[in-house]
Amino acid sequence: TFTMLNLFIAIIVNAMQTFSETEHQQTVAVVDHAREHIESDLHAEIRVIRAEIRELKTLLMQAPAAGSGAPRQPPAPPPAE
């Protein structure tokens, strides 16, 4: 009887471990999927911001300097990425 009880408990513990491992793997997969989407959205947003900065620099170079009527000097180039 004691052996049967131990066997029964071992089966339950094993089933719980398997369920826990499966649940952990599913959670990791969901987090990885969300991270990939967040990273791609951030990269796209950074590209848009960089394009806007380039456009603003172009507009600043085309605008005359305050009071002198001369065009502004181009800004220093950005550091290498």
GROMACS .gro file of N, CA and C in nm:
model
  243
    1THR      N    1   0.082  -0.119   0.000
    1THR     CA    2   0.000   0.000   0.000
    1THR      C    3   0.087   0.126   0.000
    2PHE      N    4   0.191   0.125   0.080
    2PHE     CA    5   0.280   0.241   0.085
    2PHE      C    6   0.348   0.263  -0.050
    3THR      N    7   0.386   0.155  -0.118
    3THR     CA    8   0.449   0.165  -0.249
    3THR      C    9   0.352   0.225  -0.350
    4MET      N   10   0.228   0.184  -0.344
    4MET     CA   11   0.127   0.238  -0.436
    4MET      C   12   0.105   0.387  -0.411
    5LEU      N   13   0.104   0.425  -0.285
    5LEU     CA   14   0.088   0.566  -0.250
    5LEU      C   15   0.206   0.648  -0.302
    6ASN      N   16   0.327   0.598  -0.285
    6ASN     CA   17   0.446   0.667  -0.336
    6ASN      C   18   0.442   0.678  -0.488
    7LEU      N   19   0.400   0.572  -0.555
    7LEU     CA   20   0.389   0.574  -0.701
    7LEU      C   21   0.287   0.678  -0.745
    8PHE      N   22   0.174   0.681  -0.678
    8PHE     CA   23   0.069   0.778  -0.710
    8PHE      C   24   0.119   0.921  -0.690
    9ILE      N   25   0.188   0.947  -0.580
    9ILE     CA   26   0.243   1.080  -0.553
    9ILE      C   27   0.348   1.116  -0.658
   10ALA      N   28   0.432   1.021  -0.697
   10ALA     CA   29   0.535   1.046  -0.799
   10ALA      C   30   0.471   1.083  -0.932
   11ILE      N   31   0.363   1.017  -0.968
   11ILE     CA   32   0.294   1.049  -1.094
   11ILE      C   33   0.237   1.190  -1.088
   12ILE      N   34   0.179   1.227  -0.976
   12ILE     CA   35   0.123   1.362  -0.963
   12ILE      C   36   0.234   1.467  -0.969
   13VAL      N   37   0.343   1.445  -0.899
   13VAL     CA   38   0.456   1.540  -0.901
   13VAL      C   39   0.512   1.553  -1.041
   14ASN      N   40   0.527   1.442  -1.111
   14ASN     CA   41   0.579   1.444  -1.247
   14ASN      C   42   0.486   1.522  -1.339
   15ALA      N   43   0.357   1.501  -1.326
   15ALA     CA   44   0.260   1.574  -1.408
   15ALA      C   45   0.266   1.723  -1.380
   16MET      N   46   0.281   1.759  -1.253
   16MET     CA   47   0.290   1.901  -1.217
   16MET      C   48   0.418   1.963  -1.274
   17GLN      N   49   0.528   1.889  -1.270
   17GLN     CA   50   0.654   1.940  -1.325
   17GLN      C   51   0.642   1.961  -1.475
   18THR      N   52   0.584   1.865  -1.544
   18THR     CA   53   0.567   1.876  -1.689
   18THR      C   54   0.480   1.997  -1.722
   19PHE      N   55   0.372   2.015  -1.648
   19PHE     CA   56   0.284   2.129  -1.671
   19PHE      C   57   0.359   2.259  -1.647
   20SER      N   58   0.437   2.264  -1.540
   20SER     CA   59   0.512   2.385  -1.507
   20SER      C   60   0.615   2.418  -1.615
   21GLU      N   61   0.684   2.318  -1.666
   21GLU     CA   62   0.783   2.341  -1.772
   21GLU      C   63   0.716   2.390  -1.899
   22THR      N   64   0.603   2.331  -1.934
   22THR     CA   65   0.529   2.373  -2.054
   22THR      C   66   0.482   2.517  -2.038
   23GLU      N   67   0.429   2.548  -1.921
   23GLU     CA   68   0.382   2.684  -1.895
   23GLU      C   69   0.497   2.784  -1.904
   24HIS      N   70   0.612   2.748  -1.851
   24HIS     CA   71   0.729   2.836  -1.856
   24HIS      C   72   0.772   2.858  -2.001
   25GLN      N   73   0.774   2.753  -2.081
   25GLN     CA   74   0.814   2.766  -2.221
   25GLN      C   75   0.715   2.855  -2.297
   26GLN      N   76   0.587   2.843  -2.267
   26GLN     CA   77   0.487   2.928  -2.332
   26GLN      C   78   0.506   3.073  -2.292
   27THR      N   79   0.535   3.096  -2.166
   27THR     CA   80   0.556   3.233  -2.118
   27THR      C   81   0.678   3.295  -2.185
   28VAL      N   82   0.785   3.219  -2.196
   28VAL     CA   83   0.907   3.269  -2.261
   28VAL      C   84   0.878   3.300  -2.407
   29ALA      N   85   0.801   3.216  -2.474
   29ALA     CA   86   0.769   3.240  -2.615
   29ALA      C   87   0.687   3.368  -2.631
   30VAL      N   88   0.590   3.390  -2.543
   30VAL     CA   89   0.507   3.511  -2.551
   30VAL      C   90   0.592   3.635  -2.526
   31VAL      N   91   0.680   3.629  -2.427
   31VAL     CA   92   0.766   3.745  -2.396
   31VAL      C   93   0.860   3.773  -2.512
   32ASP      N   94   0.919   3.670  -2.571
   32ASP     CA   95   1.008   3.690  -2.686
   32ASP      C   96   0.934   3.752  -2.803
   33HIS      N   97   0.813   3.706  -2.827
   33HIS     CA   98   0.733   3.759  -2.938
   33HIS      C   99   0.702   3.907  -2.914
   34ALA      N  100   0.663   3.941  -2.792
   34ALA     CA  101   0.634   4.080  -2.760
   34ALA      C  102   0.759   4.166  -2.772
   35ARG      N  103   0.872   4.114  -2.726
   35ARG     CA  104   0.999   4.189  -2.733
   35ARG      C  105   1.035   4.219  -2.878
   36GLU      N  106   1.016   4.121  -2.966
   36GLU     CA  107   1.049   4.142  -3.107
   36GLU      C  108   0.964   4.254  -3.166
   37HIS      N  109   0.835   4.256  -3.133
   37HIS     CA  110   0.748   4.362  -3.185
   37HIS      C  111   0.787   4.498  -3.127
   38ILE      N  112   0.818   4.502  -3.000
   38ILE     CA  113   0.857   4.628  -2.937
   38ILE      C  114   0.986   4.680  -3.000
   39GLU      N  115   1.083   4.592  -3.020
   39GLU     CA  116   1.210   4.634  -3.080
   39GLU      C  117   1.190   4.685  -3.222
   40SER      N  118   1.108   4.616  -3.301
   40SER     CA  119   1.087   4.661  -3.439
   40SER      C  120   1.015   4.795  -3.441
   41ASP      N  121   0.918   4.815  -3.350
   41ASP     CA  122   0.850   4.944  -3.343
   41ASP      C  123   0.947   5.054  -3.303
   42LEU      N  124   1.035   5.026  -3.208
   42LEU     CA  125   1.132   5.127  -3.165
   42LEU      C  126   1.230   5.162  -3.277
   43HIS      N  127   1.274   5.061  -3.351
   43HIS     CA  128   1.365   5.088  -3.462
   43HIS      C  129   1.297   5.174  -3.568
   44ALA      N  130   1.172   5.145  -3.597
   44ALA     CA  131   1.098   5.225  -3.695
   44ALA      C  132   1.083   5.368  -3.647
   45GLU      N  133   1.052   5.385  -3.520
   45GLU     CA  134   1.036   5.519  -3.465
   45GLU      C  135   1.168   5.596  -3.467
   46ILE      N  136   1.277   5.530  -3.439
   46ILE     CA  137   1.409   5.595  -3.444
   46ILE      C  138   1.440   5.639  -3.586
   47ARG      N  139   1.407   5.555  -3.685
   47ARG     CA  140   1.431   5.595  -3.825
   47ARG      C  141   1.351   5.721  -3.860
   48VAL      N  142   1.226   5.727  -3.815
   48VAL     CA  143   1.142   5.844  -3.842
   48VAL      C  144   1.201   5.968  -3.774
   49ILE      N  145   1.244   5.954  -3.651
   49ILE     CA  146   1.302   6.068  -3.578
   49ILE      C  147   1.430   6.116  -3.646
   50ARG      N  148   1.512   6.023  -3.693
   50ARG     CA  149   1.635   6.063  -3.763
   50ARG      C  150   1.603   6.137  -3.892
   51ALA      N  151   1.501   6.092  -3.964
   51ALA     CA  152   1.461   6.161  -4.086
   51ALA      C  153   1.412   6.302  -4.053
   52GLU      N  154   1.336   6.316  -3.946
   52GLU     CA  155   1.289   6.449  -3.906
   52GLU      C  156   1.406   6.539  -3.867
   53ILE      N  157   1.504   6.484  -3.799
   53ILE     CA  158   1.622   6.563  -3.761
   53ILE      C  159   1.697   6.610  -3.886
   54ARG      N  160   1.712   6.519  -3.984
   54ARG     CA  161   1.779   6.560  -4.109
   54ARG      C  162   1.703   6.673  -4.176
   55GLU      N  163   1.570   6.662  -4.178
   55GLU     CA  164   1.488   6.766  -4.239
   55GLU      C  165   1.502   6.898  -4.164
   56LEU      N  166   1.504   6.893  -4.032
   56LEU     CA  167   1.522   7.015  -3.954
   56LEU      C  168   1.659   7.078  -3.978
   57LYS      N  169   1.762   6.996  -3.989
   57LYS     CA  170   1.896   7.049  -4.018
   57LYS      C  171   1.898   7.117  -4.154
   58THR      N  172   1.832   7.055  -4.251
   58THR     CA  173   1.826   7.115  -4.385
   58THR      C  174   1.754   7.249  -4.379
   59LEU      N  175   1.644   7.256  -4.307
   59LEU     CA  176   1.571   7.382  -4.295
   59LEU      C  177   1.654   7.487  -4.223
   60LEU      N  178   1.729   7.447  -4.122
   60LEU     CA  179   1.814   7.543  -4.051
   60LEU      C  180   1.924   7.596  -4.141
   61MET      N  181   1.979   7.511  -4.225
   61MET     CA  182   2.086   7.557  -4.315
   61MET      C  183   2.031   7.652  -4.420
   62GLN      N  184   1.906   7.634  -4.459
   62GLN     CA  185   1.846   7.719  -4.562
   62GLN      C  186   1.797   7.851  -4.505
   63ALA      N  187   1.765   7.855  -4.376
   63ALA     CA  188   1.713   7.977  -4.314
   63ALA      C  189   1.827   8.077  -4.296
   64PRO      N  190   1.802   8.204  -4.324
   64PRO     CA  191   1.907   8.304  -4.303
   64PRO      C  192   1.935   8.322  -4.154
   65ALA      N  193   2.061   8.355  -4.124
   65ALA     CA  194   2.099   8.379  -3.984
   65ALA      C  195   2.024   8.502  -3.935
   66ALA      N  196   1.993   8.505  -3.810
   66ALA     CA  197   1.915   8.615  -3.754
   66ALA      C  198   1.988   8.747  -3.772
   67GLY      N  199   1.928   8.841  -3.845
   67GLY     CA  200   1.983   8.975  -3.860
   67GLY      C  201   2.089   8.990  -3.966
   68SER      N  202   2.154   8.885  -4.015
   68SER     CA  203   2.263   8.904  -4.110
   68SER      C  204   2.221   8.879  -4.253
   69GLY      N  205   2.116   8.805  -4.275
   69GLY     CA  206   2.074   8.776  -4.411
   69GLY      C  207   2.159   8.668  -4.477
   70ALA      N  208   2.262   8.620  -4.409
   70ALA     CA  209   2.349   8.516  -4.466
   70ALA      C  210   2.300   8.379  -4.419
   71PRO      N  211   2.320   8.278  -4.504
   71PRO     CA  212   2.279   8.144  -4.461
   71PRO      C  213   2.365   8.095  -4.346
   72ARG      N  214   2.308   8.012  -4.265
   72ARG     CA  215   2.381   7.957  -4.150
   72ARG      C  216   2.483   7.856  -4.197
   73GLN      N  217   2.583   7.834  -4.113
   73GLN     CA  218   2.683   7.731  -4.140
   73GLN      C  219   2.620   7.594  -4.113
   74PRO      N  220   2.657   7.494  -4.191
   74PRO     CA  221   2.600   7.362  -4.165
   74PRO      C  222   2.646   7.310  -4.029
   75PRO      N  223   2.559   7.237  -3.963
   75PRO     CA  224   2.597   7.183  -3.832
   75PRO      C  225   2.704   7.076  -3.846
   76ALA      N  226   2.771   7.048  -3.738
   76ALA     CA  227   2.875   6.944  -3.739
   76ALA      C  228   2.811   6.810  -3.770
   77PRO      N  229   2.882   6.724  -3.842
   77PRO     CA  230   2.824   6.593  -3.875
   77PRO      C  231   2.804   6.510  -3.749
   78PRO      N  232   2.703   6.424  -3.752
   78PRO     CA  233   2.677   6.341  -3.634
   78PRO      C  234   2.788   6.239  -3.615
   79PRO      N  235   2.807   6.192  -3.492
   79PRO     CA  236   2.910   6.090  -3.469
   79PRO      C  237   2.873   5.961  -3.540
   80ALA      N  238   2.975   5.885  -3.575
   80ALA     CA  239   2.952   5.759  -3.646
   80ALA      C  240   2.878   5.663  -3.555
   81GLU      N  241   2.788   5.585  -3.615
   81GLU     CA  242   2.708   5.490  -3.538
   81GLU      C  243   2.772   5.356  -3.537
   0.00000   0.00000   0.00000
